[in-house]
Coordinates of C-alpha atoms (C1' of nucleotides) in Angstrom, one line a residue:
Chain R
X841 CA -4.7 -38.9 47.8
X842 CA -5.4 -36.5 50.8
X843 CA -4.9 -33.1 50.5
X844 CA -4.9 -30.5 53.2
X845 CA -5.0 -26.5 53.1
X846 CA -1.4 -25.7 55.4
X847 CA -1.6 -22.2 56.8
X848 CA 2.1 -21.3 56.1
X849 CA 2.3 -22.2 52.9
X850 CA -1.3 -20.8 52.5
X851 CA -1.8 -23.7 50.0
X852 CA -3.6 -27.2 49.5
X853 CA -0.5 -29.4 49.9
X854 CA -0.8 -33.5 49.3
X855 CA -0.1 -35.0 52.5
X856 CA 3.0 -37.5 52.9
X857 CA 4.0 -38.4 56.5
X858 CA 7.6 -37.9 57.4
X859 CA 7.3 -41.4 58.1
X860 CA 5.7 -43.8 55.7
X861 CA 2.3 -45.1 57.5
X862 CA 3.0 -43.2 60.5
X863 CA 1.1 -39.8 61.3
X864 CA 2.2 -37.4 64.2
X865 CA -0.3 -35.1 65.3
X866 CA -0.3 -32.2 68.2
X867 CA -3.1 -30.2 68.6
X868 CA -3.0 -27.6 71.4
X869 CA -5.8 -28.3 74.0
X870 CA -7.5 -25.7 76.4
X871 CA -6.3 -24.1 79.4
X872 CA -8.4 -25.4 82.0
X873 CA -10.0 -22.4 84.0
X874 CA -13.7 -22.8 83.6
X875 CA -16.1 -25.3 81.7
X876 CA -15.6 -25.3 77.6
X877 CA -17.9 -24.1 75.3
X878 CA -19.3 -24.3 71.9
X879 CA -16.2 -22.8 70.0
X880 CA -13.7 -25.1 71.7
X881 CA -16.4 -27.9 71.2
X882 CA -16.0 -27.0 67.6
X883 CA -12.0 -27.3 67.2
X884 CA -12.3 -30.4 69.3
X885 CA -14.9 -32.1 66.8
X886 CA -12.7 -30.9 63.9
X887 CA -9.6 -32.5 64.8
X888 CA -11.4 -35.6 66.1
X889 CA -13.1 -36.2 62.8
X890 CA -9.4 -35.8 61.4
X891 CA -7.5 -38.1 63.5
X892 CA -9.8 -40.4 63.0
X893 CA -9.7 -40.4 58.9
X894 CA -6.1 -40.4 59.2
X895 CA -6.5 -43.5 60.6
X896 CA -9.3 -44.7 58.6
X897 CA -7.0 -44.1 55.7
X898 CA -4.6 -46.7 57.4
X899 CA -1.7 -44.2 59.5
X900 CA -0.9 -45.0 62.6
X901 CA -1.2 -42.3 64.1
X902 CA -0.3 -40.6 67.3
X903 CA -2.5 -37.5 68.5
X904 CA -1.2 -35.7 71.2
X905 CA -3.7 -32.7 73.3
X906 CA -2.4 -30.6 75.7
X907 CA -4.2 -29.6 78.8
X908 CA -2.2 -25.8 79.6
X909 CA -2.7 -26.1 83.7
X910 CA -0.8 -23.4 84.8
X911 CA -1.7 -19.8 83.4
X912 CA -2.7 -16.8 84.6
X913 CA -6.2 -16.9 84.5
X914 CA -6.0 -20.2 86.4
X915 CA -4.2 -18.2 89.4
X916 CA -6.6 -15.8 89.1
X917 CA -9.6 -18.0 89.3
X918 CA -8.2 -20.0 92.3
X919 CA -7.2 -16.6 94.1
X920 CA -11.1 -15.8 93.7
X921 CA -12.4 -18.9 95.0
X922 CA -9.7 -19.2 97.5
X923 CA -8.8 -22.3 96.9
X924 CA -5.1 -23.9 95.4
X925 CA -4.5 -23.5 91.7
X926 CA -4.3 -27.0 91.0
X927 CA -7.9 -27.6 92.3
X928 CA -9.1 -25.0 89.7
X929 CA -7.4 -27.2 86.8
X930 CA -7.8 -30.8 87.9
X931 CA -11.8 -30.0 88.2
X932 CA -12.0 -28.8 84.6
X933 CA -9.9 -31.1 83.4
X934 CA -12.7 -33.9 84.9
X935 CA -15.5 -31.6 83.2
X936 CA -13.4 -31.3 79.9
X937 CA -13.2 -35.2 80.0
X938 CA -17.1 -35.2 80.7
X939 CA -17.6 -33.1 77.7
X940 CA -15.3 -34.9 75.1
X941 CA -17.6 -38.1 76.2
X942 CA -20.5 -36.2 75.8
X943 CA -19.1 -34.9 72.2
X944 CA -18.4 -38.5 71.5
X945 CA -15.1 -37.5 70.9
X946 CA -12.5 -40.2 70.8
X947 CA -9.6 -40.0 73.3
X948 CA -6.1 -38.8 71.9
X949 CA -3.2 -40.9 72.4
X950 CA -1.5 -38.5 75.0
X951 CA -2.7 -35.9 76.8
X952 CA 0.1 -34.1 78.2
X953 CA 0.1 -31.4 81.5
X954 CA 2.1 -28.3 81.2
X955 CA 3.0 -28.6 84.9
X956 CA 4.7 -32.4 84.5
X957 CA 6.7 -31.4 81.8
X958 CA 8.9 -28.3 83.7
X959 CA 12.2 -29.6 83.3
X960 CA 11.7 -30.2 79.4
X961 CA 10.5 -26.7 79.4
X962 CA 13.5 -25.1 81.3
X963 CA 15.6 -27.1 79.3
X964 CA 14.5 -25.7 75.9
X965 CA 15.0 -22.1 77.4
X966 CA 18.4 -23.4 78.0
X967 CA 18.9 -23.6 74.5
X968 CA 17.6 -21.1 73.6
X969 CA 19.4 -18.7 75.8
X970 CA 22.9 -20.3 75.1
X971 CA 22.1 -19.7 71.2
X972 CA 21.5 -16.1 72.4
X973 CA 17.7 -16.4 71.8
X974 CA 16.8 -15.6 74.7
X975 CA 17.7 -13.3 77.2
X976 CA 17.0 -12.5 81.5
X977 CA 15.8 -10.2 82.2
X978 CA 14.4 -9.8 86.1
X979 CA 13.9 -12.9 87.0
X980 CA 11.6 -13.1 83.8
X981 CA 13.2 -14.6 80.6
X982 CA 12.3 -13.2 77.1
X983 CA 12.2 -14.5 73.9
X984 CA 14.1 -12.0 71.5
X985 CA 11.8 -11.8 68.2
X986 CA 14.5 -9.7 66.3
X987 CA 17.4 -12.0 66.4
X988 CA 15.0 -14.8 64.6
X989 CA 14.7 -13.4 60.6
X990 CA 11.9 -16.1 59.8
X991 CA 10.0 -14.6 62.9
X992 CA 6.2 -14.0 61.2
X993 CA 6.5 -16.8 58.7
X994 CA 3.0 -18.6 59.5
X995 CA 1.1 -15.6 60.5
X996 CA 2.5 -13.6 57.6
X997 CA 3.6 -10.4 59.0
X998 CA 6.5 -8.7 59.8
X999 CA 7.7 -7.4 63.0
X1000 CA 7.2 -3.8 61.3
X1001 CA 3.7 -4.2 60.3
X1002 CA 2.8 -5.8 63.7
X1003 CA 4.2 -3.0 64.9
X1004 CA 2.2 -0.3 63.2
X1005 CA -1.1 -0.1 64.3
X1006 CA -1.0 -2.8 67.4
X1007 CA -1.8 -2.2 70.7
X1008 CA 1.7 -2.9 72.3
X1009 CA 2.3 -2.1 76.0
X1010 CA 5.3 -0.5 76.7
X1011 CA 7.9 -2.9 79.0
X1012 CA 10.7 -1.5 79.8
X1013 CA 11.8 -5.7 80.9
X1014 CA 11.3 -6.4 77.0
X1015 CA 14.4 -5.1 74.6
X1016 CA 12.1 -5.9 71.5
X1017 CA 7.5 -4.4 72.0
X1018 CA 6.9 -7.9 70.8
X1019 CA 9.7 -10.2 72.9
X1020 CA 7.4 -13.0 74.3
X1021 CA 7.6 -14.5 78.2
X1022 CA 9.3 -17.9 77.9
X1023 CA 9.3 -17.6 81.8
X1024 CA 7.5 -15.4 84.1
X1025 CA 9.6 -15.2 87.8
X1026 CA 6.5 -15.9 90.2
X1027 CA 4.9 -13.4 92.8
X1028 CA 4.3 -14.9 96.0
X1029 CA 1.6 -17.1 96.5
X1030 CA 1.5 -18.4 92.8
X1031 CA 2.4 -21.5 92.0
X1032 CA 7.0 -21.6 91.2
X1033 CA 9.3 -23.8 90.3
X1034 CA 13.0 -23.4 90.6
X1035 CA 14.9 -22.5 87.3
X1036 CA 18.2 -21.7 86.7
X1037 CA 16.5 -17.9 86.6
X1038 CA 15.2 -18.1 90.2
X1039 CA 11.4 -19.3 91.1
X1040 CA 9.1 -18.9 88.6
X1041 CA 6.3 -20.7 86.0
X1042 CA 6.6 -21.2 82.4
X1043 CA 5.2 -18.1 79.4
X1044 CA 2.5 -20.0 77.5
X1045 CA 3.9 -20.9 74.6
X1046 CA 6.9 -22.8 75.6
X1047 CA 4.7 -25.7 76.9
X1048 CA 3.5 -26.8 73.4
X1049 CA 7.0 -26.4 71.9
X1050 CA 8.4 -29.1 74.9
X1051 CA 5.4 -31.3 75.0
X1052 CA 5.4 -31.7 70.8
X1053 CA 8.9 -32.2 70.3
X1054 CA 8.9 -34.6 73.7
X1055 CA 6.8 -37.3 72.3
X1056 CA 6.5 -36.5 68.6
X1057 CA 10.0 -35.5 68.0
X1058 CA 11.1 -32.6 65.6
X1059 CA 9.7 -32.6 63.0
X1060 CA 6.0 -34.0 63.0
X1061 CA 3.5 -34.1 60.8
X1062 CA 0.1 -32.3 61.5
X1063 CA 0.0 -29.2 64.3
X1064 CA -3.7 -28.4 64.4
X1065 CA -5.4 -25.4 67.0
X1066 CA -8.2 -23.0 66.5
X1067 CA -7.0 -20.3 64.0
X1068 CA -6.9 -17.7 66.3
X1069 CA -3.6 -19.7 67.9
X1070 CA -1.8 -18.8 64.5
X1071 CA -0.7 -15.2 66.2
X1072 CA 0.7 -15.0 68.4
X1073 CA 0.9 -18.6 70.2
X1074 CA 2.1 -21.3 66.7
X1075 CA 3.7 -18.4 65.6
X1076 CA 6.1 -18.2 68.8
X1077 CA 5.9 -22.3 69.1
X1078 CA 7.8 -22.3 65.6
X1079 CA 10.5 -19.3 67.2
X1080 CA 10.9 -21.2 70.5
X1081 CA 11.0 -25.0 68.6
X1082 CA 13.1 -23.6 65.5
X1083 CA 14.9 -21.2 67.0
X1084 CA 16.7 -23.9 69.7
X1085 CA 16.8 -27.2 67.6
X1086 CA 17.4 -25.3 64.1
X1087 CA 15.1 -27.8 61.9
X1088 CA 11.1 -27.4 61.0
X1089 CA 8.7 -27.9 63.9
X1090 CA 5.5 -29.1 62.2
X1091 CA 5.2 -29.9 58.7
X1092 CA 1.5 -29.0 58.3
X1093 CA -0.3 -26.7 60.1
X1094 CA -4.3 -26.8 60.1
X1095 CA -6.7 -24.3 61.5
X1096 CA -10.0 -24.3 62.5
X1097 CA -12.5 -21.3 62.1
X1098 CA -14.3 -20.0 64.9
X1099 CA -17.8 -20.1 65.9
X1100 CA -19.9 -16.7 65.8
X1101 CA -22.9 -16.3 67.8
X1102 CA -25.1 -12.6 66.5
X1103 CA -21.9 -13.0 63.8
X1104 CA -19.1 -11.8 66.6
X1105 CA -16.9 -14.6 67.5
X1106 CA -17.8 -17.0 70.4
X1107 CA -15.5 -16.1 73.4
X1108 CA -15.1 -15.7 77.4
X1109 CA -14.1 -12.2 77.2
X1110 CA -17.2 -11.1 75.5
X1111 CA -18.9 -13.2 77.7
X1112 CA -21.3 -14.4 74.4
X1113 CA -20.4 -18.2 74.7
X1114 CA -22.8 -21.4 75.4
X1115 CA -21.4 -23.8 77.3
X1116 CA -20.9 -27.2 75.9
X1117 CA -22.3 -28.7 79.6
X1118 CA -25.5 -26.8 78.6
X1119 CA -25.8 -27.1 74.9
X1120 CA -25.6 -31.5 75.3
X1121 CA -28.1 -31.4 78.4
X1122 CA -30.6 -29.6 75.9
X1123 CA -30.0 -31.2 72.5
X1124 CA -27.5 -33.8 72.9
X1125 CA -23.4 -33.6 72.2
X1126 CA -24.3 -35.6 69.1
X1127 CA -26.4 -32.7 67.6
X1128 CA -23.9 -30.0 68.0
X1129 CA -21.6 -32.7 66.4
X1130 CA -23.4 -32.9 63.8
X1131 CA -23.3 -28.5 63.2
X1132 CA -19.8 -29.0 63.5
X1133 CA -19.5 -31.6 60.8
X1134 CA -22.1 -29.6 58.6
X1135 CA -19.4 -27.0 57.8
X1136 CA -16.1 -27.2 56.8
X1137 CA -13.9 -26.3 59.3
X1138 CA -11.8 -23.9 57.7
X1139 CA -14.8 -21.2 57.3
X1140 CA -16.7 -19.6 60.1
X1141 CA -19.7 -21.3 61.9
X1142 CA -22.5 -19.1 62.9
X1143 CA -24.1 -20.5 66.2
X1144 CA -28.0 -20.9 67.0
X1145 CA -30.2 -22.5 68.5
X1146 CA -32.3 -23.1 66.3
X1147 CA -29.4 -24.9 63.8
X1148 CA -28.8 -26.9 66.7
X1149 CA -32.8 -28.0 66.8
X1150 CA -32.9 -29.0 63.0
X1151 CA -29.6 -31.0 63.5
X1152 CA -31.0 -32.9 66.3
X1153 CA -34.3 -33.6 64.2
X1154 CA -32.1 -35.0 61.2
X1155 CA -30.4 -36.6 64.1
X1156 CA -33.2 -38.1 65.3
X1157 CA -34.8 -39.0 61.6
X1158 CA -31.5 -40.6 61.0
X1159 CA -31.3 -43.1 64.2
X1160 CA -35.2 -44.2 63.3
X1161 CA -33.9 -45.0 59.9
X1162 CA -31.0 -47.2 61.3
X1163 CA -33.1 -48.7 64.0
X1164 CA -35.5 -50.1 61.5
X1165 CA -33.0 -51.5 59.0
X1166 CA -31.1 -53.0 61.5
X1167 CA -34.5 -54.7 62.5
X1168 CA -35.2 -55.7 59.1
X1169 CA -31.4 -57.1 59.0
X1170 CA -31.3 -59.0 62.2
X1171 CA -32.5 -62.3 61.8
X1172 CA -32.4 -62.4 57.7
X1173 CA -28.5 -62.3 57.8
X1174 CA -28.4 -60.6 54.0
X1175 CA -25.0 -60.3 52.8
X1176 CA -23.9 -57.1 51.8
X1177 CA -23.7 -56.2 48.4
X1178 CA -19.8 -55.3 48.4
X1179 CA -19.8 -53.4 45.2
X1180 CA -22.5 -50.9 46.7
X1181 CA -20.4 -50.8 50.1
X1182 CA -17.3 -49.5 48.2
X1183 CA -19.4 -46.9 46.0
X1184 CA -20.7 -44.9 49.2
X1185 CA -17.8 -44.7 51.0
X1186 CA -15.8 -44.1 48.0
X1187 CA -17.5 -40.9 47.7
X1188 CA -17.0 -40.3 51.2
X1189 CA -13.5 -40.8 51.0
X1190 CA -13.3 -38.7 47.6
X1191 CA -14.9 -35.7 49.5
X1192 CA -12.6 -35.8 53.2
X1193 CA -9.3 -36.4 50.6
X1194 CA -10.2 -32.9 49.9
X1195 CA -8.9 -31.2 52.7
X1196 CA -11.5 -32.8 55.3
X1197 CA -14.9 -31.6 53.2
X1198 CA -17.5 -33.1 56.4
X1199 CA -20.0 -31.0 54.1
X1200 CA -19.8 -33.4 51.3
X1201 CA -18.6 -36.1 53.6
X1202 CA -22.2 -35.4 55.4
X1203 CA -23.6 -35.3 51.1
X1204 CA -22.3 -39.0 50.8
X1205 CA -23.8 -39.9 53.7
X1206 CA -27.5 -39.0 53.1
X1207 CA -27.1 -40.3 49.9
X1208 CA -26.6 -43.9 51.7
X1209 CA -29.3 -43.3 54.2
X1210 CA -32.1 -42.8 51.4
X1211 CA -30.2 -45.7 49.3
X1212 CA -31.0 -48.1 52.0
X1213 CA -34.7 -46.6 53.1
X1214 CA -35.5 -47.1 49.5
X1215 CA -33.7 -51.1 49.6
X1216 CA -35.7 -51.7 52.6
X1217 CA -39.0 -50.3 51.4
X1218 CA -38.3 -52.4 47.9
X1219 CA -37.5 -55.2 50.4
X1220 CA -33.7 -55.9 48.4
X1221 CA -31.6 -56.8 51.6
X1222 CA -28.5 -57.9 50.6
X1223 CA -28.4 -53.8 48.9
X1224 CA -30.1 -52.7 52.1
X1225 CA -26.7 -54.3 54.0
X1226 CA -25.0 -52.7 52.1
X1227 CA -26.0 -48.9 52.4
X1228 CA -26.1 -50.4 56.6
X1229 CA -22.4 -51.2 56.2
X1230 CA -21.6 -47.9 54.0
X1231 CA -23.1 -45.8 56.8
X1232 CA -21.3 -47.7 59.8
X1233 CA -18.0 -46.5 58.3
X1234 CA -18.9 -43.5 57.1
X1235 CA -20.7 -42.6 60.6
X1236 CA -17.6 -44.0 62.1
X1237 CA -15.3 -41.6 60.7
X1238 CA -17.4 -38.3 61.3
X1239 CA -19.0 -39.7 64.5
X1240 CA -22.7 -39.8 63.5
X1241 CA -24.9 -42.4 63.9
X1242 CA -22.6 -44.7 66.0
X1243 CA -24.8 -45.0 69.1
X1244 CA -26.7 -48.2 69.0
X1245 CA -30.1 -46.9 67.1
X1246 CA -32.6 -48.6 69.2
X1247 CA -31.2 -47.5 72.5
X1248 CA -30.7 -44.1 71.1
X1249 CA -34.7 -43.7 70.6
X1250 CA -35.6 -45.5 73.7
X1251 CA -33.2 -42.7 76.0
X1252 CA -35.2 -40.3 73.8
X1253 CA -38.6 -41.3 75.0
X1254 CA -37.4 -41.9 78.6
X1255 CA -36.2 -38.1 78.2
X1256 CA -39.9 -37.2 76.7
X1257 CA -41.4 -39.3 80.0
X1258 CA -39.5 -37.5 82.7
X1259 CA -40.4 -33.5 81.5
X1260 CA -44.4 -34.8 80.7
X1261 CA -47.1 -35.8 82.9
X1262 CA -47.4 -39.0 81.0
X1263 CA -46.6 -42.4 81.9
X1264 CA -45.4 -45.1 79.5
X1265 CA -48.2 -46.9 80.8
X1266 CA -50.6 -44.3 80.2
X1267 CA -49.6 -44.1 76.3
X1268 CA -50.1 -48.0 76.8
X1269 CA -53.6 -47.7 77.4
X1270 CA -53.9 -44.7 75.1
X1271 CA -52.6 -46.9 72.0
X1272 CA -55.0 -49.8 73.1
X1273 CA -57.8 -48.0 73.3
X1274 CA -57.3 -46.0 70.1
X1275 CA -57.0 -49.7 68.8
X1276 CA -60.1 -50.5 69.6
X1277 CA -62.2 -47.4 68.6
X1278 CA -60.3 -48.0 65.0
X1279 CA -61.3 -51.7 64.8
X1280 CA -65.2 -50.8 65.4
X1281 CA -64.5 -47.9 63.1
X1282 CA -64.6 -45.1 65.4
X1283 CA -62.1 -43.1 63.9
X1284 CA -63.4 -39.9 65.7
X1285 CA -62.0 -41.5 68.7
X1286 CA -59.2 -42.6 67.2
X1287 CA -58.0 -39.5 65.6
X1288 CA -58.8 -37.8 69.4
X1289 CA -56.4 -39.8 71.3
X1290 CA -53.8 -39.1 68.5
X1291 CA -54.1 -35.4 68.6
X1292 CA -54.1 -35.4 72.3
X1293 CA -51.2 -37.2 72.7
X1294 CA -49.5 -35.1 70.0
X1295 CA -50.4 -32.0 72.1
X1296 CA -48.5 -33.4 74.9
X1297 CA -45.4 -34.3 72.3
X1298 CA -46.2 -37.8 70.8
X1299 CA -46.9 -38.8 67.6
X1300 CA -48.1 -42.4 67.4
X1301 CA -47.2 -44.2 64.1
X1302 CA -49.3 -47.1 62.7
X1303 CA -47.8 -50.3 60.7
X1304 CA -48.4 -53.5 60.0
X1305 CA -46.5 -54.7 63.4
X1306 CA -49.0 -52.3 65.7
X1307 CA -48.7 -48.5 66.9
X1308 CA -45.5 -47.2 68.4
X1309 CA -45.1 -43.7 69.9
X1310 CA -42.3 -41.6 69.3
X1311 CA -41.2 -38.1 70.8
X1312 CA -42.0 -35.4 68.5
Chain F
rG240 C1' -2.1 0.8 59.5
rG241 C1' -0.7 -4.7 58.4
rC242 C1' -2.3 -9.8 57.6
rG243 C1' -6.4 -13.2 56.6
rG244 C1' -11.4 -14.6 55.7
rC245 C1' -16.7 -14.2 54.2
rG246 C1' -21.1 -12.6 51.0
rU247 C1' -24.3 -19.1 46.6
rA248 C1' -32.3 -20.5 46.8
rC249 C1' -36.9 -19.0 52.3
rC250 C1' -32.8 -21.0 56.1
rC251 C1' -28.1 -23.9 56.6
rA252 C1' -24.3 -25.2 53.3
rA253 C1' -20.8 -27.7 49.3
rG254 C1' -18.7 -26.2 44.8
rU255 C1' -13.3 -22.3 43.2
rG256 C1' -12.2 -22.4 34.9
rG257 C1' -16.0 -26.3 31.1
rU258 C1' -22.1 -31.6 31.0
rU259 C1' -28.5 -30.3 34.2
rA260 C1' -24.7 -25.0 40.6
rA261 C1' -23.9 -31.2 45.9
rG262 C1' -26.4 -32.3 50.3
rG263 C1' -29.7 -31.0 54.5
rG264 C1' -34.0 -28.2 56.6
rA265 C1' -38.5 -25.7 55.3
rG266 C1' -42.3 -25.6 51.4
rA267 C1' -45.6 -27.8 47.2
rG268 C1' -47.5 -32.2 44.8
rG269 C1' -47.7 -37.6 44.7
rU270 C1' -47.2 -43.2 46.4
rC271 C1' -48.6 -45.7 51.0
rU272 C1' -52.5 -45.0 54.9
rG273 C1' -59.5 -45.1 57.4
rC274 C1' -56.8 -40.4 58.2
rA275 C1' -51.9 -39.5 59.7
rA276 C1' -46.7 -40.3 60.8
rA277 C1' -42.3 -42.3 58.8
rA278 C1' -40.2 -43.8 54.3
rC279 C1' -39.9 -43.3 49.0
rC280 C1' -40.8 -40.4 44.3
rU281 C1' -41.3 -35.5 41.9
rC282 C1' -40.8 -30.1 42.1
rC283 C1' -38.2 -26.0 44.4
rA284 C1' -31.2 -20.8 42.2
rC285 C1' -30.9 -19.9 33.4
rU286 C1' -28.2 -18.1 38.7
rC287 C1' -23.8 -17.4 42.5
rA288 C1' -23.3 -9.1 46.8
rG289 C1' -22.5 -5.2 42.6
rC290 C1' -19.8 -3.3 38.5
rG291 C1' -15.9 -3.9 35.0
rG292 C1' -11.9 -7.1 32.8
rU293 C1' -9.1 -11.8 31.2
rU294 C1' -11.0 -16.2 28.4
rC295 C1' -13.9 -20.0 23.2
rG296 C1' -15.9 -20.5 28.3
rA297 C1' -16.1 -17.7 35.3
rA298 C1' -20.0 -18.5 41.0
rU299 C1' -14.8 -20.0 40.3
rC300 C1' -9.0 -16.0 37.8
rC301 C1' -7.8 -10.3 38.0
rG302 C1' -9.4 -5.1 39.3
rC303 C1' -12.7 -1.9 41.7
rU304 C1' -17.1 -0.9 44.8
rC305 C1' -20.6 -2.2 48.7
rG306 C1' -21.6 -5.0 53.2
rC307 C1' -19.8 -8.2 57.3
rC308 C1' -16.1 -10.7 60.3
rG309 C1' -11.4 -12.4 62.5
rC310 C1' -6.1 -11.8 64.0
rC311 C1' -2.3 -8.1 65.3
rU312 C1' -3.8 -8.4 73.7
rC313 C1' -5.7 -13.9 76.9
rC314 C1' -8.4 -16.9 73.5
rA315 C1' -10.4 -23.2 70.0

RNA sequence: GGCGGCGUACCCAAGUGGUUAAGGGAGAGGUCUGCAAAACCUCCACUCAGCGGUUCGAAUCCGCUCGCCGCCUCCA
């Protein structure tokens, strides 16, 4: 039985589908003005590892991400590089794409552009403004805040409190400080539309509202966005939806914490972000994966560097691991002890029903992993298979350890080749010459090659089969 | 001013009323090895920011104090 934390009850609710089987699920995406970093990387990887249980736990499920491509910042980008808005979007939407591979990040079923879905937008407004929701107001169209009483309802506030201590500007086009934009009438040179309120783009929030209720209908299940989306932008999503179509919007509503780097929260405007582009190239998407997984994704994730070097070790311990049982597997075709299959990934399953625990999911995992190291050093297959099989799923749901193991080290050795001065060949001759100073006993020799090459980042390791190098 | 969150071992991090406080990293010892590495085994918080309270029983509930953060403005 699933259970997930819902911000607007502020509870852990069992989750039923509205639809036996079936699971709708929008998360809001990124607005694409520059290259994402390591706190959208993070909501990404969260709701990733959740559509994916869902549908490890048999929904069908449809998962639909937005990509906002028309916004302010967009303009303002393209205005400084002088080139067309639409450049500025379509090339981060090709990086974002680039990024989720890299993330290893499966693809959601839709992934919707603000500026294809206009009419849908303009037609919601409609409603709105013909239930007197809405009102013009100089070309602009606002949405009135007071003439909603549930207005605050997932954020928990009230107007009045919002109202006390914020830092509202003054607009004398608003009649309400905290009326939203549902559409902004364009200055020349921006990208317009035509609207029944003269040329203008959509406010931000109305796209999510159109796009959700477009291919997910009203209600859906799951609406899932970073938690700093829960005021102002879910919170006017629920006005906008609610307001014009008079049922529930989303039936759930899931959060993500943010990611702090020096313990302030990752972002543009402070200008203390890592990119995601840079982060993979260094340590691999699967690494930072793997810090995403390590924490639930309700609580805060403090960002370093060197949390992203330990992950990418265990990463790396944990591929060597698979590599060598699925070695030891291959050709003796051991069949999997069933009952041991179902024990690890029943307490894998026990810990995401919990509202998505990847810490304990992560727990279950290990224990598998040292299960079948020690079934493979005791040489029992068929219980080796088994752990082998527990980890495929298990790695299949979070994402870890589902690049094929022995390809995985060999990219990590060609990676170790190209920065060094060393050749596979010349750690070739290296290992055969070490191999003969042991077999006349030399081990002075022996143990000199070893530490030279270690100085340069190898470690050799010995076995029965013969020395293989590895990167350290 | 309002709303919300956090403080668990050297580090990261689960646990949120009841056996020995998950798991990972680091560290220590051991098995294996010529020596290593990897793997495996063992050890590593009588204690959960502090102080009170509720309870037969609290890291877990309540109150207060201290420290830190987020949202209320674009933001995953």
């Amino acid at each position: 039985m699933l259970k997930v934390h819902d911000t607007l009850s502020g509870k852990l609710e069992v989750f039923e589908p509205i639809n036996p089987g079936a699971v709708g699920m929008y998360v809001c995406g990124v607005t694409v003005y520059d290259r994402s970093h390591i706190g959208h990387a993070r909501a990404l990887v969260c709701f990733d590892v959740i559509y994916r249980y869902l549908k490890f736990c048999g929904y069908e499920v449809t998962f639909v991400r937005n990509f906002t491509d028309v916004d302010d910042k967009i303009i303002k980008r393209a205005e400084q590089r002088g080139v067309p808005a639409m450049q500025v979007s379509e090339e981060n939407i090709a990086a974002f794409k680039e990024d989720m591979r890299v993330l290893l990040c499966e693809q959601p079923d839709l992934e919707p552009k603000a500026t294809e879905h206009i009419a849908e937008m303009i037609e919601l407004i409609g409603e709105l403004e013909a239930k007197g929701l809405a009102y013009e107001s100089g070309g602009d169209v606002y949405f009135a805040v007071d003439r909603l009483p549930e207005y605050g309802k997932l954020s928990h506030r009230r107007l009045d409190d919002m109202m006390a201590g914020a830092r509202v500007e003054v607009d004398e086009r608003k009649r309400h400080p905290m009326d939203f934009a549902l559409w902004k009438a364009s200055k020349p040179g921006e990208p317009d539309w035509d609207s029944p309120w003269g040329k203008g783009r959509p406010g931000w929030h109305i796209e999510c509202s159109a796009m959700a209720s477009k291919y997910l209908g009203q209600p859906f299940d799951i609406h899932g966005g970073g938690n700093d989306l829960v005021f102002p932008h879910h919170e006017n999503e629920i006005a906008q939806s609610e307001g014009a179509r008079g049922c529930t919007l989303a039936r759930y509503w899931l959060h993500n914490g943010m990611v702090n780097l020096g313990s302030e929260k990752m972002s543009k405007s402070l200008g203390n972000f890592m990119t995601i582009q840079h982060c993979a190239a260094e340590y691999g998407g699967e690494a930072l994966r793997y810090l995403v997984v390590g924490t639930h994704y309700r609580g805060p994730l403090d960002f370093t560097v060197e949390r992203l070097q330990e992950q990418k070790k265990v990463l790396d311990r944990i591929y060597e691991s698979l590599a060598r049982a699925d070695e030891a597997l291959a050709g003796a075709a051991a069949k999997p002890d069933a009952g041991l299959i179902d024990e690890h990934v029943a307490a894998f399953r026990e810990a995401m029903d919990e509202d998505f625990n990847t810490s304990r999911a992560l727990a279950a995992l290990h224990d598998a992993l040292r299960g079948m190291n020690r079934y493979l050093d005791a040489g029992q297959l068929p219980q080796a298979a088994a752990c082998r099989e527990a980890l495929r799923r298990i790695g299949a749901v979070l994402g870890i350890g589902t690049q094929d193991p022995a390809a995985y080290l060999e990219s990590l050795k060609q990676q170790t080749l190209s920065t060094g001065d060393l050749t596979a060949e010349r750690i070739e001759a290296l290992i055969a010459e070490r191999l003969a100073a042991r077999k006349s006993r030399n081990f002075a020799r022996a143990d000199e090659i070893r530490d030279e090459l270690k100085a340069q980042g190898i470690i050799l390791e010995d076995s029965p089969a013969g020395t293989t190098w590895k990167t350290a």
